[in-house]
Coordinates of N, CA and C and ligand atoms in Angstrom, one line a residue:
X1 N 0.8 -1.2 0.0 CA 0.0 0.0 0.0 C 0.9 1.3 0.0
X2 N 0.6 2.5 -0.7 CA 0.9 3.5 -0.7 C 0.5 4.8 0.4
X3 N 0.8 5.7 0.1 CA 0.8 6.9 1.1 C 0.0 7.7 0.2
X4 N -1.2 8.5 1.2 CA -2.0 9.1 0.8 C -1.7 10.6 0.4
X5 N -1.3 11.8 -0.5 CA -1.3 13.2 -0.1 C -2.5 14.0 0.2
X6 N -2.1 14.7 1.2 CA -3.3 15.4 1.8 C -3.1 17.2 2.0
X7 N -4.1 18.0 1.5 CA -3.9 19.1 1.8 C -2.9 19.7 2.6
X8 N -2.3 20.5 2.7 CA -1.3 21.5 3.8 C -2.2 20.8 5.0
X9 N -1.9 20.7 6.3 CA -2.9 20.6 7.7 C -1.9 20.6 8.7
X10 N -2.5 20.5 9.9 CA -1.7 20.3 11.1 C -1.7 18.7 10.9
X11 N -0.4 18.3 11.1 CA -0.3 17.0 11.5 C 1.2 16.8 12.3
X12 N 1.5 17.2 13.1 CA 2.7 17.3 13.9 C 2.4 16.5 14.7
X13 N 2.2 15.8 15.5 CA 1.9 14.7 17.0 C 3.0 14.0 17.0
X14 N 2.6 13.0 18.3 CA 2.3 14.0 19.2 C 3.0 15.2 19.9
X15 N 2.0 16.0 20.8 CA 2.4 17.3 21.8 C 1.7 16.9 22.7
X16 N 2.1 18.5 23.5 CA 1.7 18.1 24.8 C 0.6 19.0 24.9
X17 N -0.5 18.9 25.7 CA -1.8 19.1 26.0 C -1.4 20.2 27.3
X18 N -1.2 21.2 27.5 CA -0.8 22.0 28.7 C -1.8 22.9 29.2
X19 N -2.0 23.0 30.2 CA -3.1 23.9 31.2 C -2.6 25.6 31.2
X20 N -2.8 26.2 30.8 CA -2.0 27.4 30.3 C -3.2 28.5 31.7
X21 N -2.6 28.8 32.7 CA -3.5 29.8 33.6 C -3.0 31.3 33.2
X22 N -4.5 31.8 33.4 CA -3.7 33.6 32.9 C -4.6 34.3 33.6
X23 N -4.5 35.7 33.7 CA -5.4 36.7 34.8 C -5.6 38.0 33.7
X24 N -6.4 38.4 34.1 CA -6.7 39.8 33.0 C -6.2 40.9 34.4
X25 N -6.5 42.4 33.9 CA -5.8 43.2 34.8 C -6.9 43.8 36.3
X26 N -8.0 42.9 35.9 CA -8.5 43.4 37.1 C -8.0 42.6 38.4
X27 N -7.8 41.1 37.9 CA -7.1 39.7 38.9 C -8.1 39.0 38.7
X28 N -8.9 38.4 37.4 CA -9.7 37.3 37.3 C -8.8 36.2 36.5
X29 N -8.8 35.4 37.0 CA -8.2 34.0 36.6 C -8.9 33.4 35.8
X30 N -8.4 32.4 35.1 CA -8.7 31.4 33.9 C -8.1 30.3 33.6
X31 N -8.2 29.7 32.9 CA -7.4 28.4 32.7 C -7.9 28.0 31.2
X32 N -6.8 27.6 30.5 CA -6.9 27.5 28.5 C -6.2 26.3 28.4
X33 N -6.7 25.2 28.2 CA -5.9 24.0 27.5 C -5.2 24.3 26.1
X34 N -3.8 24.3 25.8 CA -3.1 24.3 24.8 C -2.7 23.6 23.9
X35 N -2.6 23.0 22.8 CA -2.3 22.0 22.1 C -1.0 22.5 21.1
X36 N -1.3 23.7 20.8 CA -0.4 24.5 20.3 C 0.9 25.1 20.8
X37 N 1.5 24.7 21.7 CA 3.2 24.9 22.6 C 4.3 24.0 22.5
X38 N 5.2 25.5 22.5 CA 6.6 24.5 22.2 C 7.9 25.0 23.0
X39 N 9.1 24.5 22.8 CA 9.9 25.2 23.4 C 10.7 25.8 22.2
X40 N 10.7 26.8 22.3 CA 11.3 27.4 21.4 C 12.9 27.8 21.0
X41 N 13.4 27.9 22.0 CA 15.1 28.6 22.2 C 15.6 27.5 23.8
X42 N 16.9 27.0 23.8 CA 17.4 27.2 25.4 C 18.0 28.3 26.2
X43 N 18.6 28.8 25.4 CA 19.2 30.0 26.2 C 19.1 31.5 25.2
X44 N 18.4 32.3 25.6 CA 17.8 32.4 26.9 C 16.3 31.1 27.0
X45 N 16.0 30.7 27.8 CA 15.0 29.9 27.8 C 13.5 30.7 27.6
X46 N 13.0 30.3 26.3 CA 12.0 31.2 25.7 C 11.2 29.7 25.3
X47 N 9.5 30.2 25.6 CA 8.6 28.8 24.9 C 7.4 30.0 23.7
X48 N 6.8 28.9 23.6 CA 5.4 29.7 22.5 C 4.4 28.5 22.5
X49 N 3.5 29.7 22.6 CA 2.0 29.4 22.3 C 1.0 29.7 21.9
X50 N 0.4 29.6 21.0 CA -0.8 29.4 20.0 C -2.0 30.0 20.3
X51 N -2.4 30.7 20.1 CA -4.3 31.2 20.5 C -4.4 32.0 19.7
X52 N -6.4 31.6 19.6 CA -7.2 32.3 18.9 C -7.7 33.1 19.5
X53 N -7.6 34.6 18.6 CA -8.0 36.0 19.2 C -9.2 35.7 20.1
X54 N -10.1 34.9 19.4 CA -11.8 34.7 19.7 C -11.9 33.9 21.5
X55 N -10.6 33.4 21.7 CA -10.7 32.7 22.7 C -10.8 34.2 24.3
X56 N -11.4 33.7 25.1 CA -11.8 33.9 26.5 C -10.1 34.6 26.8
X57 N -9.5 33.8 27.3 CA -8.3 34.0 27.6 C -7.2 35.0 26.8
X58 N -7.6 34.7 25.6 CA -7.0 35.9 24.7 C -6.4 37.2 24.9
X59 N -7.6 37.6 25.7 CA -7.2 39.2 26.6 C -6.6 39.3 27.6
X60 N -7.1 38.5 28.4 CA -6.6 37.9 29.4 C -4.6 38.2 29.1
X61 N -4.0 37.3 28.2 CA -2.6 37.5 27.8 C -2.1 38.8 27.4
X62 N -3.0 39.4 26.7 CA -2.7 40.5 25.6 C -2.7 41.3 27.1
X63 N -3.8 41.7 27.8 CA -3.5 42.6 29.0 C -2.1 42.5 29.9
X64 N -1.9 41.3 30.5 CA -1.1 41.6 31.4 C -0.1 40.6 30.8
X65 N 0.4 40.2 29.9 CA 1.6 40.1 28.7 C 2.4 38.6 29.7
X66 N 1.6 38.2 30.5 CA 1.9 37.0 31.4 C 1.1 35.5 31.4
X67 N 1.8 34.8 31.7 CA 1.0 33.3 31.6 C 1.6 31.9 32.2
X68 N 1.0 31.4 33.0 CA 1.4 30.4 33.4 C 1.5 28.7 32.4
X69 N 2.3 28.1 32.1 CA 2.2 26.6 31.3 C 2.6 25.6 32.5
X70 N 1.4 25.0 32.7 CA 1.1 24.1 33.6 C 1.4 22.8 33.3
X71 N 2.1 21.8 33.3 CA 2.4 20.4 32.5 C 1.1 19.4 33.2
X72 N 0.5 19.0 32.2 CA -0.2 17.7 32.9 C 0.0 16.4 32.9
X73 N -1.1 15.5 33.8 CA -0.7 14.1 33.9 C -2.1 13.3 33.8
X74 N -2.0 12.6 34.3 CA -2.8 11.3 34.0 C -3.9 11.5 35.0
X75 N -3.6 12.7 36.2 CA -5.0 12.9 37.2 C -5.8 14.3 36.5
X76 N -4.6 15.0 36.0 CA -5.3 16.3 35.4 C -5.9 15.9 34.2
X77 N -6.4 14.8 33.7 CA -6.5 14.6 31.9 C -7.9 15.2 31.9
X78 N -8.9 14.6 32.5 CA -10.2 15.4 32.7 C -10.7 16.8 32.6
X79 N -9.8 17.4 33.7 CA -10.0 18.7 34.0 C -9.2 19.7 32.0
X80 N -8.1 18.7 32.4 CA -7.5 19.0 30.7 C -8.3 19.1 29.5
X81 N -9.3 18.7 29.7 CA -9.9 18.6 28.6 C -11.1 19.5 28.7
X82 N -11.7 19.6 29.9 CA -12.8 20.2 30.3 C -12.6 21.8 30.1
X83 N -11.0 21.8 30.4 CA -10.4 23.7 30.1 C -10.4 23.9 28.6
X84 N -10.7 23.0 28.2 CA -10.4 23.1 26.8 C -11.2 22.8 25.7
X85 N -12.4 22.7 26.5 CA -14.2 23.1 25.6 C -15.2 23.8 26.5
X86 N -14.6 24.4 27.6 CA -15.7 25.4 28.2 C -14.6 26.4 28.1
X87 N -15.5 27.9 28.2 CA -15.1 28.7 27.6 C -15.2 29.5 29.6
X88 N -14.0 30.5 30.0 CA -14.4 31.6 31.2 C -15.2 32.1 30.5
X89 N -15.6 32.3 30.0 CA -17.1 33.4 29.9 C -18.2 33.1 30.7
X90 N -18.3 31.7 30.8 CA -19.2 30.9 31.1 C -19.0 30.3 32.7
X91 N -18.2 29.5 33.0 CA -17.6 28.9 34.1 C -16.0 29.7 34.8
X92 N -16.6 29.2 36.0 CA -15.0 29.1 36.4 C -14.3 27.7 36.8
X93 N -13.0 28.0 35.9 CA -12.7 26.7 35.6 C -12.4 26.1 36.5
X94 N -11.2 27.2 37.6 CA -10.3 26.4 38.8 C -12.0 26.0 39.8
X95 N -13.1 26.6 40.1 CA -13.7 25.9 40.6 C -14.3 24.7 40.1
X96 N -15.0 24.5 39.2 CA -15.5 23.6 38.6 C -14.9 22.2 38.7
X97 N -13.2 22.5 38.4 CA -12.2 21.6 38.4 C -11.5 21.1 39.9
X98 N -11.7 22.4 41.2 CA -11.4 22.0 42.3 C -10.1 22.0 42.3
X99 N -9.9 22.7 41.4 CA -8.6 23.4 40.9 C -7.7 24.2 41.6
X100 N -6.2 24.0 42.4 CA -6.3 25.0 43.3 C -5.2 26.2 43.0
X101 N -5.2 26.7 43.4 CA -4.4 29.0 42.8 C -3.1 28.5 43.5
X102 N -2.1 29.0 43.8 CA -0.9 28.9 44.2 C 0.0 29.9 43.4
X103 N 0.3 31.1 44.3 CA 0.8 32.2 43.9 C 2.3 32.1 43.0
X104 N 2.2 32.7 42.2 CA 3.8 32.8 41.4 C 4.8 33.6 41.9
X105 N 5.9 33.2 41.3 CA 7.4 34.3 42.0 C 7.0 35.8 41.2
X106 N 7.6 35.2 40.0 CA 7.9 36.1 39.1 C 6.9 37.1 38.6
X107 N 5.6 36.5 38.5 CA 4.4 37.0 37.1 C 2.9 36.8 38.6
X108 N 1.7 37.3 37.9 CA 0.5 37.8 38.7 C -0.4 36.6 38.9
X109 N -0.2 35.9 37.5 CA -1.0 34.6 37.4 C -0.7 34.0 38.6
X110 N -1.7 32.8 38.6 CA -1.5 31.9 39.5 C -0.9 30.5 38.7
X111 N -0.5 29.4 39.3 CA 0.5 29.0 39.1 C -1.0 27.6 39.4
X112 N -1.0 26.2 38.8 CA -1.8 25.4 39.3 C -1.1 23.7 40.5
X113 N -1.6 24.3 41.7 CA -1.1 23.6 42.5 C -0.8 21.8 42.0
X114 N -1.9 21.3 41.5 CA -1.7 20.3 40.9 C -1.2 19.5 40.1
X115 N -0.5 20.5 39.0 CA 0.5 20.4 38.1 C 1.8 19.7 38.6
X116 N 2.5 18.9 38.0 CA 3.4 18.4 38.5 C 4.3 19.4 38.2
X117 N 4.2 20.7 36.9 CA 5.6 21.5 36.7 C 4.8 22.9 36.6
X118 N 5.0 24.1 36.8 CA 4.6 25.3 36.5 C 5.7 26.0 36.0
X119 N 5.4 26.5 34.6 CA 6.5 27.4 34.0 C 5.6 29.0 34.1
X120 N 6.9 29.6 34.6 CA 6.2 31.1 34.7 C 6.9 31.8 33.2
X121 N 5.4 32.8 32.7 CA 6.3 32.8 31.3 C 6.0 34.4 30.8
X122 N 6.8 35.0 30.6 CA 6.7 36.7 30.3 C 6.0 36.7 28.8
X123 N 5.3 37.9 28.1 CA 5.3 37.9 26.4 C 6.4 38.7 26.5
X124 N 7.2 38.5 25.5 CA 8.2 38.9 24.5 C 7.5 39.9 23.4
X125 N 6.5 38.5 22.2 CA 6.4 39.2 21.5 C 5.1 38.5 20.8
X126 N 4.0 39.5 20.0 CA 2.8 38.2 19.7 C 2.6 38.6 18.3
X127 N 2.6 37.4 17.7 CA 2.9 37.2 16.5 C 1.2 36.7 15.3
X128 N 0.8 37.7 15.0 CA -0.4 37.5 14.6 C 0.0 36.9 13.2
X129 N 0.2 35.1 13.1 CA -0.4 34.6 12.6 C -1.3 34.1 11.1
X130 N -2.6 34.4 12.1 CA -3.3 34.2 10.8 C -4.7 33.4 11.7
X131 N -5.4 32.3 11.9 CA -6.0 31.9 13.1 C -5.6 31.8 14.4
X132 N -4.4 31.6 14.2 CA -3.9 31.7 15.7 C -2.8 32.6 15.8
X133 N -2.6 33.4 16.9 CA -1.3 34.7 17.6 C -0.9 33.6 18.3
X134 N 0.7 33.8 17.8 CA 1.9 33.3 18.8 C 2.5 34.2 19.5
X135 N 2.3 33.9 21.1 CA 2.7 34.3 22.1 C 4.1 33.7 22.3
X136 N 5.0 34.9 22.2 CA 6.8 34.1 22.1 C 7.3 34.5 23.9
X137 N 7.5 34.2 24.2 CA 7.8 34.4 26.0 C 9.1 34.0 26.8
X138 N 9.5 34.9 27.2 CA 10.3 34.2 28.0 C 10.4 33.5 29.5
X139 N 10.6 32.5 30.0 CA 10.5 31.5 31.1 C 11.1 32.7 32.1
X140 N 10.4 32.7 33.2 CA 11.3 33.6 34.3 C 11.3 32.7 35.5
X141 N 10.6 31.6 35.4 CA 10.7 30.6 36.5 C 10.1 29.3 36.6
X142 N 10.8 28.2 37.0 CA 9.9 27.0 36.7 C 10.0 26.4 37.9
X143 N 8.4 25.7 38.6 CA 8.4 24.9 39.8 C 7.9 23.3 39.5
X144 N 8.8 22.6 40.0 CA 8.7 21.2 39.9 C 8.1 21.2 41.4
X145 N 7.6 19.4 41.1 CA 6.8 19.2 42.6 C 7.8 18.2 43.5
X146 N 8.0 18.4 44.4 CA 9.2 17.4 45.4 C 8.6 16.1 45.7
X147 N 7.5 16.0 45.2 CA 7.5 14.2 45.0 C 7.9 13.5 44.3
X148 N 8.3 13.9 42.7 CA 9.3 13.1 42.1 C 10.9 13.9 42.0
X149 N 10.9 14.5 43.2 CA 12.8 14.2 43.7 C 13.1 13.5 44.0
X150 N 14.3 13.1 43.4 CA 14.7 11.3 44.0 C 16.0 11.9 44.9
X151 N 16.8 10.6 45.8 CA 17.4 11.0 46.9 C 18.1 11.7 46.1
X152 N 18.7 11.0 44.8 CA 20.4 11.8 44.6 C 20.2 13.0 43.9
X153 N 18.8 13.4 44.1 CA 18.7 15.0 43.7 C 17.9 14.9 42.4
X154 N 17.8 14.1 41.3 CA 17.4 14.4 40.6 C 16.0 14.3 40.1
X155 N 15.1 14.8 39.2 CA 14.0 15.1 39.0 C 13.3 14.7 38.1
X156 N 12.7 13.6 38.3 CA 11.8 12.1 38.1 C 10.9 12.8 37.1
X157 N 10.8 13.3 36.2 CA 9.7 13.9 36.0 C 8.5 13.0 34.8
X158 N 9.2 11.5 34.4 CA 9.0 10.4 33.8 C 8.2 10.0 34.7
X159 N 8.2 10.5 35.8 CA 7.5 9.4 36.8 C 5.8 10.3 37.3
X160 N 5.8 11.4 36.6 CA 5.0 12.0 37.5 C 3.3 11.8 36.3
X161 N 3.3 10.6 35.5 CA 2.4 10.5 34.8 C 1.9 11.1 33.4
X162 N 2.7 11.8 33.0 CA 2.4 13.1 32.1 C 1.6 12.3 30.4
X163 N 0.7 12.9 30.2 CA 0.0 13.1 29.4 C 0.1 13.8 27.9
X164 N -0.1 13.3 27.0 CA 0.2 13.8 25.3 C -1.0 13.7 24.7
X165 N -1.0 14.7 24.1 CA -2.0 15.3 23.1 C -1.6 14.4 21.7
X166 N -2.2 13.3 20.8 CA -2.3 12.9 19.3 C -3.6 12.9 18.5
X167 N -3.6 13.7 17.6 CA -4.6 13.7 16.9 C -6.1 13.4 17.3
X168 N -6.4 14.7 17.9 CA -7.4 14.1 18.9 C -7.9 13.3 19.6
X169 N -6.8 12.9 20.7 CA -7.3 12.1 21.7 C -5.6 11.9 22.9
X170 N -6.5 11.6 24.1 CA -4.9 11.6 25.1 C -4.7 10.5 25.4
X171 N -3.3 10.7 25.7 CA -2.6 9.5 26.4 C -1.6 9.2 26.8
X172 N -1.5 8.8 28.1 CA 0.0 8.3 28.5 C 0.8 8.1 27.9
X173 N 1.9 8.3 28.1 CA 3.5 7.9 28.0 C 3.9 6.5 28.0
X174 N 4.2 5.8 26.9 CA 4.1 4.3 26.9 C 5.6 4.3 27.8
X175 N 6.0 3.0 27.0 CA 7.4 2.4 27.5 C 8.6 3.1 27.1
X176 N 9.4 3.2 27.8 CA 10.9 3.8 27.8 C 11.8 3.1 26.6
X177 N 12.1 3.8 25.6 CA 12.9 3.0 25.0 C 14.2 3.5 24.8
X178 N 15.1 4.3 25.2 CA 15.9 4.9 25.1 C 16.4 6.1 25.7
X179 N 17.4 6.3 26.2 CA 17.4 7.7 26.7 C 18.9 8.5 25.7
X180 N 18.2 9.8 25.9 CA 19.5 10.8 25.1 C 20.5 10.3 24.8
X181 N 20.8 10.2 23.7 CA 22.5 9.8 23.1 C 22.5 8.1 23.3
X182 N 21.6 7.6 22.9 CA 21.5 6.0 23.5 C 22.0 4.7 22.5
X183 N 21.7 6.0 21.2 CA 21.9 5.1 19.8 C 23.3 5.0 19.6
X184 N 24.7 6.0 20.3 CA 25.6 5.8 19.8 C 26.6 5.5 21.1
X185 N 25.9 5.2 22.3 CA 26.5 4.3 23.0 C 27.4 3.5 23.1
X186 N 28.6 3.3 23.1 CA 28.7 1.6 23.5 C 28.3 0.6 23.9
X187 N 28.5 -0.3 23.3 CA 27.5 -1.5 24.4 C 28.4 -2.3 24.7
X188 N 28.1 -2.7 26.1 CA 28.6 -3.4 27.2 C 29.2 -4.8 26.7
X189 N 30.3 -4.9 26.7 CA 30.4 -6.6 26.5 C 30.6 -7.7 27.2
X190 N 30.5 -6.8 28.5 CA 29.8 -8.0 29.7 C 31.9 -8.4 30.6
X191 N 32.9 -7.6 29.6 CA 34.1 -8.5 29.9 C 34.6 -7.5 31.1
X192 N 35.3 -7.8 31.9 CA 35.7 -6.4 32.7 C 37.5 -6.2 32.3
X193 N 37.2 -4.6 32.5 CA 38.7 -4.5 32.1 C 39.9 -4.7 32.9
X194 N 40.8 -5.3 32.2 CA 42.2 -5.8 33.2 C 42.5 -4.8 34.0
X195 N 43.5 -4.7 35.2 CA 44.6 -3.6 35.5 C 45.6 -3.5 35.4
X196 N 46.2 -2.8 34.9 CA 47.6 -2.7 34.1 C 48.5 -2.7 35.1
Ligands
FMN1 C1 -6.5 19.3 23.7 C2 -6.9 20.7 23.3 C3 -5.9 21.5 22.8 C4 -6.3 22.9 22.5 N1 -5.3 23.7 21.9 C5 -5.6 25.0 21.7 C6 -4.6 25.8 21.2 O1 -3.4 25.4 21.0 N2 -4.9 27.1 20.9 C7 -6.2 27.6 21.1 O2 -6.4 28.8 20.9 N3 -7.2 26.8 21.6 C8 -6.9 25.5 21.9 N4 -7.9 24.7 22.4 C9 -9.2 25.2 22.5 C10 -9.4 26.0 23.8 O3 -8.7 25.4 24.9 C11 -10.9 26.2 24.1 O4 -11.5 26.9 23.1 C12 -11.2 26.8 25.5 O5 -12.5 26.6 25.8 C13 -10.9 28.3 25.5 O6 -11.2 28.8 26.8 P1 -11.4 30.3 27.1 O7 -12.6 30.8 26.2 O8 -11.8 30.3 28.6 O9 -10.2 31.0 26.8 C14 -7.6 23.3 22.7 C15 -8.5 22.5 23.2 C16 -8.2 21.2 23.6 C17 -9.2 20.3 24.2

């Protein structure tokens, strides 16, 4: 069988599905499921994100040029999706969701307690697009949760359940098959080396 061609479209998968909290300037909170975010740069550490003018939250960013990217997991998937066909115009999300506020360092937003990661993220610059403005930002602070610290310090974050957005529909993180630089390894030959 052959390969089908198909119009120009989004077909990038998977990504990640993120809880994006933001406040307008009087201090009303909100919450925007993302599908559209990336990391953009490492140094300086800059991300981006995707939204339609038409959306709730929209102004929300455009006012106070701040936003929280909330990572989720396998307890948030519900509420993840729930942020991401009700509109604040209508609900509030953090209640509805039982959702809880947890103040940021850096930025106004609130930061979502439940999240296993909160990136605090400034606008830079917004990039109109076409259906969607890219919000280019830079990271001014990121909080991991101290349940997956492990003793020797480091930060389990494989472990904390996380969730992926593919072509309309979510899902866990299957099996481990590799880690960074794994393909040009050496492999073990089981022999131990002499001492000279
Ligand atoms: C999995 C998922 C991913 C989404 N990704 C985006 C996105 O990248 N950009 C966007 O503008 N809307 C996206 N949406 C739609 C908004 O989250 C949705 O319209 C939401 O209700 C807007 O909330 P608000 O009106 O309170 O801002 C996504 C929805 C879901 C369920």
């Amino acid at each position: 069988m052959g390969k089908q061609t198909w119009k120009p479209g989004n077909m990038l998968y998977p990504l990640p599905a993120v809880m994006v909290s933001v406040s307008d300037r009087e201090g009303n909170d909100n919450i925007i499921t993302v599908a559209w975010a990336g990391t953009v740069c490492t140094n300086p550490p800059m991300v981006s994100i995707s939204v339609r003018p038409e959306r709730y939250s929209y102004h929300m960013i455009k006012e106070t040029g701040e936003f929280v990217i909330n990572l989720t997991n396998k307890k948030l998937a519900f509420a993840t999706d729930y942020c991401g066909v009700k509109s604040g115009r209508e609900v509030d999300k953090f209640k509805e969701m039982h959702l809880t506020k947890e103040q940021a360092e850096k930025v106004k937003v609130p930061l979502i307690k439940e999240s296993p990661v909160n990136i605090e993220c400034q606008v830079r610059e917004c990039k109109e697009l076409g259906s969607h403005h890219m919000f280019l930002a830079d990271v001014l602070a990121v909080h991991v949760d101290e349940a997956y610290m492990k003793e020797n310090g480091k930060f389990d974050l494989n472990a904390a359940d996380l969730i992926t957005y593919s072509h309309g529909e979510y899902f866990l993180l299957g099996e481990k098959l590799g880690k960074f630089g794994y393909s040009i390894e050496k492999k073990k030959t089981g022999k131990k080396k002499r001492k000279k």
